[in-house]
PDB file of C-alpha atoms in Angstrom:
ATOM      1  CA  UNK A 473     -15.930 -11.640  -3.594  1.00 63.00           C
ATOM      2  CA  UNK A 474     -16.538 -15.106  -4.994  1.00 73.00           C
ATOM      3  CA  UNK A 475     -13.192 -16.493  -3.847  1.00 77.00           C
ATOM      4  CA  UNK A 476     -12.502 -14.956  -0.411  1.00 81.00           C
ATOM      5  CA  UNK A 477     -15.203 -14.327   2.178  1.00 79.00           C
ATOM      6  CA  UNK A 478     -14.723 -12.465   5.435  1.00 78.00           C
ATOM      7  CA  UNK A 479     -17.028 -12.384   8.403  1.00 78.00           C
ATOM      8  CA  UNK A 480     -17.604 -13.450  12.004  1.00 79.00           C
ATOM      9  CA  UNK A 481     -13.886 -13.809  12.662  1.00 79.00           C
ATOM     10  CA  UNK A 482     -13.206 -16.084   9.729  1.00 82.00           C
ATOM     11  CA  UNK A 483     -11.364 -15.787   6.454  1.00 83.00           C
ATOM     12  CA  UNK A 484     -12.507 -18.485   4.041  1.00 84.00           C
ATOM     13  CA  UNK A 485     -11.253 -19.284   0.554  1.00 85.00           C
ATOM     14  CA  UNK A 486     -14.026 -20.736  -1.584  1.00 83.00           C
ATOM     15  CA  UNK A 487     -12.316 -22.916  -4.119  1.00 82.00           C
ATOM     16  CA  UNK A 488     -15.380 -23.672  -6.260  1.00 81.00           C
ATOM     17  CA  UNK A 489     -14.910 -20.741  -8.636  1.00 78.00           C
ATOM     18  CA  UNK A 490     -11.155 -21.336  -8.844  1.00 80.00           C
ATOM     19  CA  UNK A 491     -11.582 -25.078  -9.547  1.00 82.00           C
ATOM     20  CA  UNK A 492     -14.193 -24.366 -12.232  1.00 81.00           C
ATOM     21  CA  UNK A 493     -11.873 -21.851 -13.921  1.00 83.00           C
ATOM     22  CA  UNK A 494      -8.916 -24.252 -13.823  1.00 86.00           C
ATOM     23  CA  UNK A 495     -11.000 -27.131 -15.207  1.00 85.00           C
ATOM     24  CA  UNK A 496     -12.334 -24.922 -18.016  1.00 86.00           C
ATOM     25  CA  UNK A 497      -8.810 -23.849 -18.957  1.00 89.00           C
ATOM     26  CA  UNK A 498      -7.583 -27.439 -18.929  1.00 87.00           C
ATOM     27  CA  UNK A 499     -10.492 -28.449 -21.166  1.00 86.00           C
ATOM     28  CA  UNK A 500      -9.776 -25.582 -23.570  1.00 87.00           C
ATOM     29  CA  UNK A 501      -6.054 -26.220 -23.709  1.00 87.00           C
ATOM     30  CA  UNK A 502      -6.055 -30.004 -24.025  1.00 86.00           C
ATOM     31  CA  UNK A 503      -9.455 -30.584 -25.604  1.00 84.00           C
ATOM     32  CA  UNK A 504     -10.579 -32.807 -22.743  1.00 83.00           C
ATOM     33  CA  UNK A 505     -13.835 -32.979 -20.825  1.00 81.00           C
ATOM     34  CA  UNK A 506     -12.350 -32.965 -17.334  1.00 78.00           C
ATOM     35  CA  UNK A 507     -14.867 -30.416 -16.071  1.00 76.00           C
ATOM     36  CA  UNK A 508     -17.705 -32.787 -16.980  1.00 78.00           C
ATOM     37  CA  UNK A 509     -16.129 -35.634 -14.996  1.00 79.00           C
ATOM     38  CA  UNK A 510     -15.756 -33.696 -11.728  1.00 76.00           C
ATOM     39  CA  UNK A 511     -19.054 -33.391  -9.880  1.00 76.00           C
ATOM     40  CA  UNK A 512     -20.194 -29.898  -8.944  1.00 71.00           C
ATOM     41  CA  UNK A 513     -20.490 -30.791  -5.252  1.00 73.00           C
ATOM     42  CA  UNK A 514     -16.835 -31.895  -5.267  1.00 74.00           C
ATOM     43  CA  UNK A 515     -15.751 -28.536  -6.655  1.00 74.00           C
ATOM     44  CA  UNK A 516     -17.297 -26.460  -3.869  1.00 79.00           C
ATOM     45  CA  UNK A 517     -14.627 -26.704  -1.210  1.00 80.00           C
ATOM     46  CA  UNK A 518     -14.273 -24.068   1.508  1.00 82.00           C
ATOM     47  CA  UNK A 519     -10.838 -23.688   3.035  1.00 80.00           C
ATOM     48  CA  UNK A 520     -10.836 -21.811   6.368  1.00 83.00           C
ATOM     49  CA  UNK A 521      -7.619 -19.841   6.718  1.00 81.00           C
ATOM     50  CA  UNK A 522      -8.393 -17.955   9.945  1.00 80.00           C
ATOM     51  CA  UNK A 523     -11.023 -18.518  12.614  1.00 80.00           C
ATOM     52  CA  UNK A 524     -10.483 -16.108  15.485  1.00 79.00           C
ATOM     53  CA  UNK A 525     -12.643 -14.255  17.984  1.00 79.00           C
ATOM     54  CA  UNK A 526     -10.151 -11.394  18.005  1.00 83.00           C
ATOM     55  CA  UNK A 527     -10.504 -11.066  14.239  1.00 79.00           C
ATOM     56  CA  UNK A 528     -14.273 -10.835  14.679  1.00 82.00           C
ATOM     57  CA  UNK A 529     -13.796  -7.900  17.068  1.00 83.00           C
ATOM     58  CA  UNK A 530     -11.425  -6.213  14.609  1.00 83.00           C
ATOM     59  CA  UNK A 531     -13.867  -6.774  11.730  1.00 81.00           C
ATOM     60  CA  UNK A 532     -16.670  -5.131  13.741  1.00 86.00           C
ATOM     61  CA  UNK A 533     -14.427  -2.165  14.586  1.00 87.00           C
ATOM     62  CA  UNK A 534     -13.369  -1.782  10.943  1.00 85.00           C
ATOM     63  CA  UNK A 535     -17.007  -1.844   9.813  1.00 85.00           C
ATOM     64  CA  UNK A 536     -17.847   0.948  12.277  1.00 88.00           C
ATOM     65  CA  UNK A 537     -14.815   2.976  11.232  1.00 87.00           C
ATOM     66  CA  UNK A 538     -15.792   2.534   7.598  1.00 87.00           C
ATOM     67  CA  UNK A 539     -19.330   3.730   8.298  1.00 87.00           C
ATOM     68  CA  UNK A 540     -18.055   6.774  10.204  1.00 85.00           C
ATOM     69  CA  UNK A 541     -15.198   7.633   7.820  1.00 84.00           C
ATOM     70  CA  UNK A 542     -17.157  10.523   6.286  1.00 85.00           C
ATOM     71  CA  UNK A 543     -17.584  12.111   9.717  1.00 88.00           C
ATOM     72  CA  UNK A 544     -13.934  13.041  10.381  1.00 84.00           C
ATOM     73  CA  UNK A 545     -13.404  15.346   7.359  1.00 86.00           C
ATOM     74  CA  UNK A 546     -16.776  17.026   7.936  1.00 90.00           C
ATOM     75  CA  UNK A 547     -15.911  17.562  11.601  1.00 91.00           C
ATOM     76  CA  UNK A 548     -12.481  18.999  10.750  1.00 89.00           C
ATOM     77  CA  UNK A 549     -13.923  21.468   8.227  1.00 90.00           C
ATOM     78  CA  UNK A 550     -16.639  22.481  10.700  1.00 94.00           C
ATOM     79  CA  UNK A 551     -14.067  23.023  13.453  1.00 93.00           C
ATOM     80  CA  UNK A 552     -11.870  25.100  11.132  1.00 91.00           C
ATOM     81  CA  UNK A 553     -14.863  27.216  10.093  1.00 92.00           C
ATOM     82  CA  UNK A 554     -15.843  27.605  13.754  1.00 94.00           C
ATOM     83  CA  UNK A 555     -12.303  28.643  14.689  1.00 92.00           C
ATOM     84  CA  UNK A 556     -12.289  31.306  11.984  1.00 90.00           C
ATOM     85  CA  UNK A 557     -15.779  32.478  12.965  1.00 92.00           C
ATOM     86  CA  UNK A 558     -14.921  32.976  16.636  1.00 93.00           C
ATOM     87  CA  UNK A 559     -11.456  34.447  16.039  1.00 89.00           C
ATOM     88  CA  UNK A 560     -11.056  38.097  16.960  1.00 90.00           C
ATOM     89  CA  UNK A 561      -9.173  38.643  13.703  1.00 89.00           C
ATOM     90  CA  UNK A 562     -10.610  36.248  11.094  1.00 90.00           C
ATOM     91  CA  UNK A 563      -7.809  36.894   8.653  1.00 90.00           C
ATOM     92  CA  UNK A 564      -5.258  35.788  11.239  1.00 90.00           C
ATOM     93  CA  UNK A 565      -7.471  32.805  12.027  1.00 91.00           C
ATOM     94  CA  UNK A 566      -7.305  31.699   8.397  1.00 93.00           C
ATOM     95  CA  UNK A 567      -3.545  32.310   8.434  1.00 93.00           C
ATOM     96  CA  UNK A 568      -3.041  30.207  11.586  1.00 93.00           C
ATOM     97  CA  UNK A 569      -5.220  27.373  10.283  1.00 94.00           C
ATOM     98  CA  UNK A 570      -3.283  27.301   7.023  1.00 94.00           C
ATOM     99  CA  UNK A 571       0.002  27.351   8.910  1.00 95.00           C
ATOM    100  CA  UNK A 572      -1.197  24.538  11.182  1.00 94.00           C
ATOM    101  CA  UNK A 573      -2.250  22.395   8.225  1.00 94.00           C
ATOM    102  CA  UNK A 574       1.014  22.982   6.340  1.00 96.00           C
ATOM    103  CA  UNK A 575       3.229  22.322   9.371  1.00 97.00           C
ATOM    104  CA  UNK A 576       1.293  19.200  10.367  1.00 95.00           C
ATOM    105  CA  UNK A 577       1.653  17.796   6.852  1.00 95.00           C
ATOM    106  CA  UNK A 578       5.420  18.394   6.952  1.00 97.00           C
ATOM    107  CA  UNK A 579       5.603  16.660  10.360  1.00 97.00           C
ATOM    108  CA  UNK A 580       3.528  13.751   9.026  1.00 95.00           C
ATOM    109  CA  UNK A 581       5.751  13.440   5.959  1.00 96.00           C
ATOM    110  CA  UNK A 582       8.893  13.410   8.116  1.00 96.00           C
ATOM    111  CA  UNK A 583       7.264  10.867  10.455  1.00 95.00           C
ATOM    112  CA  UNK A 584       6.470   8.530   7.566  1.00 94.00           C
ATOM    113  CA  UNK A 585      10.035   8.831   6.268  1.00 95.00           C
ATOM    114  CA  UNK A 586      11.464   8.059   9.728  1.00 96.00           C
ATOM    115  CA  UNK A 587       9.001   5.170  10.132  1.00 93.00           C
ATOM    116  CA  UNK A 588       9.993   3.780   6.730  1.00 93.00           C
ATOM    117  CA  UNK A 589      13.669   3.886   7.633  1.00 94.00           C
ATOM    118  CA  UNK A 590      12.992   2.256  11.013  1.00 93.00           C
ATOM    119  CA  UNK A 591      10.851  -0.438   9.385  1.00 89.00           C
ATOM    120  CA  UNK A 592      13.430  -1.280   6.732  1.00 90.00           C
ATOM    121  CA  UNK A 593      16.399  -1.240   9.119  1.00 91.00           C
ATOM    122  CA  UNK A 594      14.618  -3.568  11.589  1.00 89.00           C
ATOM    123  CA  UNK A 595      13.519  -6.248   9.145  1.00 86.00           C
ATOM    124  CA  UNK A 596      14.236  -9.770  10.393  1.00 86.00           C
ATOM    125  CA  UNK A 597      17.213 -11.602   8.932  1.00 84.00           C
ATOM    126  CA  UNK A 598      14.933 -14.099   7.187  1.00 85.00           C
ATOM    127  CA  UNK A 599      13.762 -11.365   4.790  1.00 81.00           C
ATOM    128  CA  UNK A 600      15.717 -11.996   1.625  1.00 83.00           C
ATOM    129  CA  UNK A 601      14.436  -9.018  -0.388  1.00 86.00           C
ATOM    130  CA  UNK A 602      14.374  -5.781   1.631  1.00 86.00           C
ATOM    131  CA  UNK A 603      13.688  -3.930  -1.623  1.00 88.00           C
ATOM    132  CA  UNK A 604      10.382  -5.826  -1.887  1.00 88.00           C
ATOM    133  CA  UNK A 605       9.533  -4.797   1.683  1.00 86.00           C
ATOM    134  CA  UNK A 606      10.277  -1.194   0.710  1.00 89.00           C
ATOM    135  CA  UNK A 607       7.932  -1.478  -2.279  1.00 90.00           C
ATOM    136  CA  UNK A 608       5.181  -2.872  -0.041  1.00 87.00           C
ATOM    137  CA  UNK A 609       5.628  -0.019   2.452  1.00 88.00           C
ATOM    138  CA  UNK A 610       5.646   2.580  -0.321  1.00 91.00           C
ATOM    139  CA  UNK A 611       2.537   1.076  -1.889  1.00 91.00           C
ATOM    140  CA  UNK A 612       0.660   1.058   1.409  1.00 87.00           C
ATOM    141  CA  UNK A 613       1.542   4.692   2.160  1.00 90.00           C
ATOM    142  CA  UNK A 614       1.238   6.097  -1.379  1.00 92.00           C
ATOM    143  CA  UNK A 615      -2.295   7.473  -1.094  1.00 91.00           C
ATOM    144  CA  UNK A 616      -1.584   8.963   2.332  1.00 91.00           C
ATOM    145  CA  UNK A 617       1.494  10.742   1.003  1.00 93.00           C
ATOM    146  CA  UNK A 618      -0.496  12.091  -1.940  1.00 94.00           C
ATOM    147  CA  UNK A 619      -3.084  13.399   0.518  1.00 92.00           C
ATOM    148  CA  UNK A 620      -0.331  15.114   2.526  1.00 94.00           C
ATOM    149  CA  UNK A 621       0.811  16.927  -0.624  1.00 95.00           C
ATOM    150  CA  UNK A 622      -2.715  18.134  -1.352  1.00 95.00           C
ATOM    151  CA  UNK A 623      -3.325  19.225   2.237  1.00 94.00           C
ATOM    152  CA  UNK A 624       0.062  20.957   2.359  1.00 96.00           C
ATOM    153  CA  UNK A 625      -0.938  22.933  -0.741  1.00 96.00           C
ATOM    154  CA  UNK A 626      -4.291  23.815   0.884  1.00 95.00           C
ATOM    155  CA  UNK A 627      -2.427  25.012   3.961  1.00 95.00           C
ATOM    156  CA  UNK A 628      -0.072  27.180   1.882  1.00 96.00           C
ATOM    157  CA  UNK A 629      -3.028  28.684  -0.009  1.00 96.00           C
ATOM    158  CA  UNK A 630      -4.752  29.512   3.282  1.00 94.00           C
ATOM    159  CA  UNK A 631      -1.556  31.121   4.612  1.00 93.00           C
ATOM    160  CA  UNK A 632      -1.287  33.201   1.432  1.00 92.00           C
ATOM    161  CA  UNK A 633      -4.948  34.224   1.607  1.00 91.00           C
ATOM    162  CA  UNK A 634      -4.550  35.211   5.247  1.00 89.00           C
ATOM    163  CA  UNK A 635      -1.411  37.185   4.486  1.00 88.00           C
ATOM    164  CA  UNK A 636      -2.607  38.846   1.262  1.00 87.00           C
ATOM    165  CA  UNK A 637      -5.840  40.068   2.822  1.00 86.00           C
ATOM    166  CA  UNK A 638      -3.963  41.552   5.782  1.00 80.00           C
ATOM    167  CA  UNK A 639      -2.745  45.038   6.482  1.00 77.00           C
ATOM    168  CA  UNK A 640       0.999  44.395   6.495  1.00 82.00           C
ATOM    169  CA  UNK A 641       3.075  46.703   4.335  1.00 85.00           C
ATOM    170  CA  UNK A 642       4.202  43.941   2.020  1.00 85.00           C
ATOM    171  CA  UNK A 643       0.634  42.639   1.492  1.00 83.00           C
ATOM    172  CA  UNK A 644      -0.685  46.165   0.794  1.00 83.00           C
ATOM    173  CA  UNK A 645       2.195  46.838  -1.634  1.00 86.00           C
ATOM    174  CA  UNK A 646       1.583  43.555  -3.423  1.00 86.00           C
ATOM    175  CA  UNK A 647      -2.151  44.274  -3.753  1.00 82.00           C
ATOM    176  CA  UNK A 648      -1.415  47.742  -5.154  1.00 86.00           C
ATOM    177  CA  UNK A 649       1.096  46.328  -7.645  1.00 86.00           C
ATOM    178  CA  UNK A 650      -1.431  43.681  -8.697  1.00 82.00           C
ATOM    179  CA  UNK A 651      -4.099  46.361  -9.148  1.00 82.00           C
ATOM    180  CA  UNK A 652      -1.813  48.469 -11.336  1.00 81.00           C
ATOM    181  CA  UNK A 653      -0.759  45.439 -13.393  1.00 82.00           C
ATOM    182  CA  UNK A 654      -4.309  44.196 -13.889  1.00 78.00           C
ATOM    183  CA  UNK A 655      -5.424  47.711 -14.835  1.00 75.00           C
ATOM    184  CA  UNK A 656      -2.731  47.973 -17.486  1.00 70.00           C
ATOM    185  CA  UNK A 657      -3.522  44.531 -18.855  1.00 67.00           C
ATOM    186  CA  UNK A 658      -7.216  45.393 -18.888  1.00 64.00           C
ATOM    187  CA  UNK A 659      -6.555  48.570 -20.852  1.00 66.00           C
ATOM    188  CA  UNK A 660      -4.423  46.640 -23.361  1.00 66.00           C
ATOM    189  CA  UNK A 661      -7.047  43.932 -23.846  1.00 64.00           C
ATOM    190  CA  UNK A 662     -10.096  46.217 -24.015  1.00 64.00           C
ATOM    191  CA  UNK A 663      -9.309  49.150 -26.276  1.00 61.00           C
ATOM    192  CA  UNK A 664     -12.031  51.589 -27.232  1.00 58.00           C
ATOM    193  CA  UNK A 665     -12.914  51.782 -30.929  1.00 57.00           C
TER     194      UNK A 665
END
């Protein structure tokens, strides 16, 4: 934004906006005119924090990944649809895809938990607040863990759809019971006059 700029392997803090804000607050608090005494060209100071060619390469890669981030979910959905379309038994294809999604989300969740434990147990001795490091880790992985919950639920729904539409005895019995129950409820709700 106005304070931090990134690009071409550099990270620059532009202090002009910060200095102007501080001077305005000082003027408001103490009733002075300090902001009028400091020239505008003296306020605009750029402080280069990082200047690295490797950072420039990483910034280019991140820009490309950001531009292509929509492609991965579309590709996954297309591959799942293609797998179901070419499966000899489409119902089993849906079942296997749901099972694969659910199992992979459980494995990912376990992997994150193991990684968290490994990260926290291998902190250097200079870290005085391991609880703060845990909060940082949890904050960085929060949205990913929420996505794993959603995808796990999608996987379970797909497994249930694949199973309920199948010809197993339990699925057929459950569909019959549901049909009888919905018929009774329908008759109770809609009574002839």
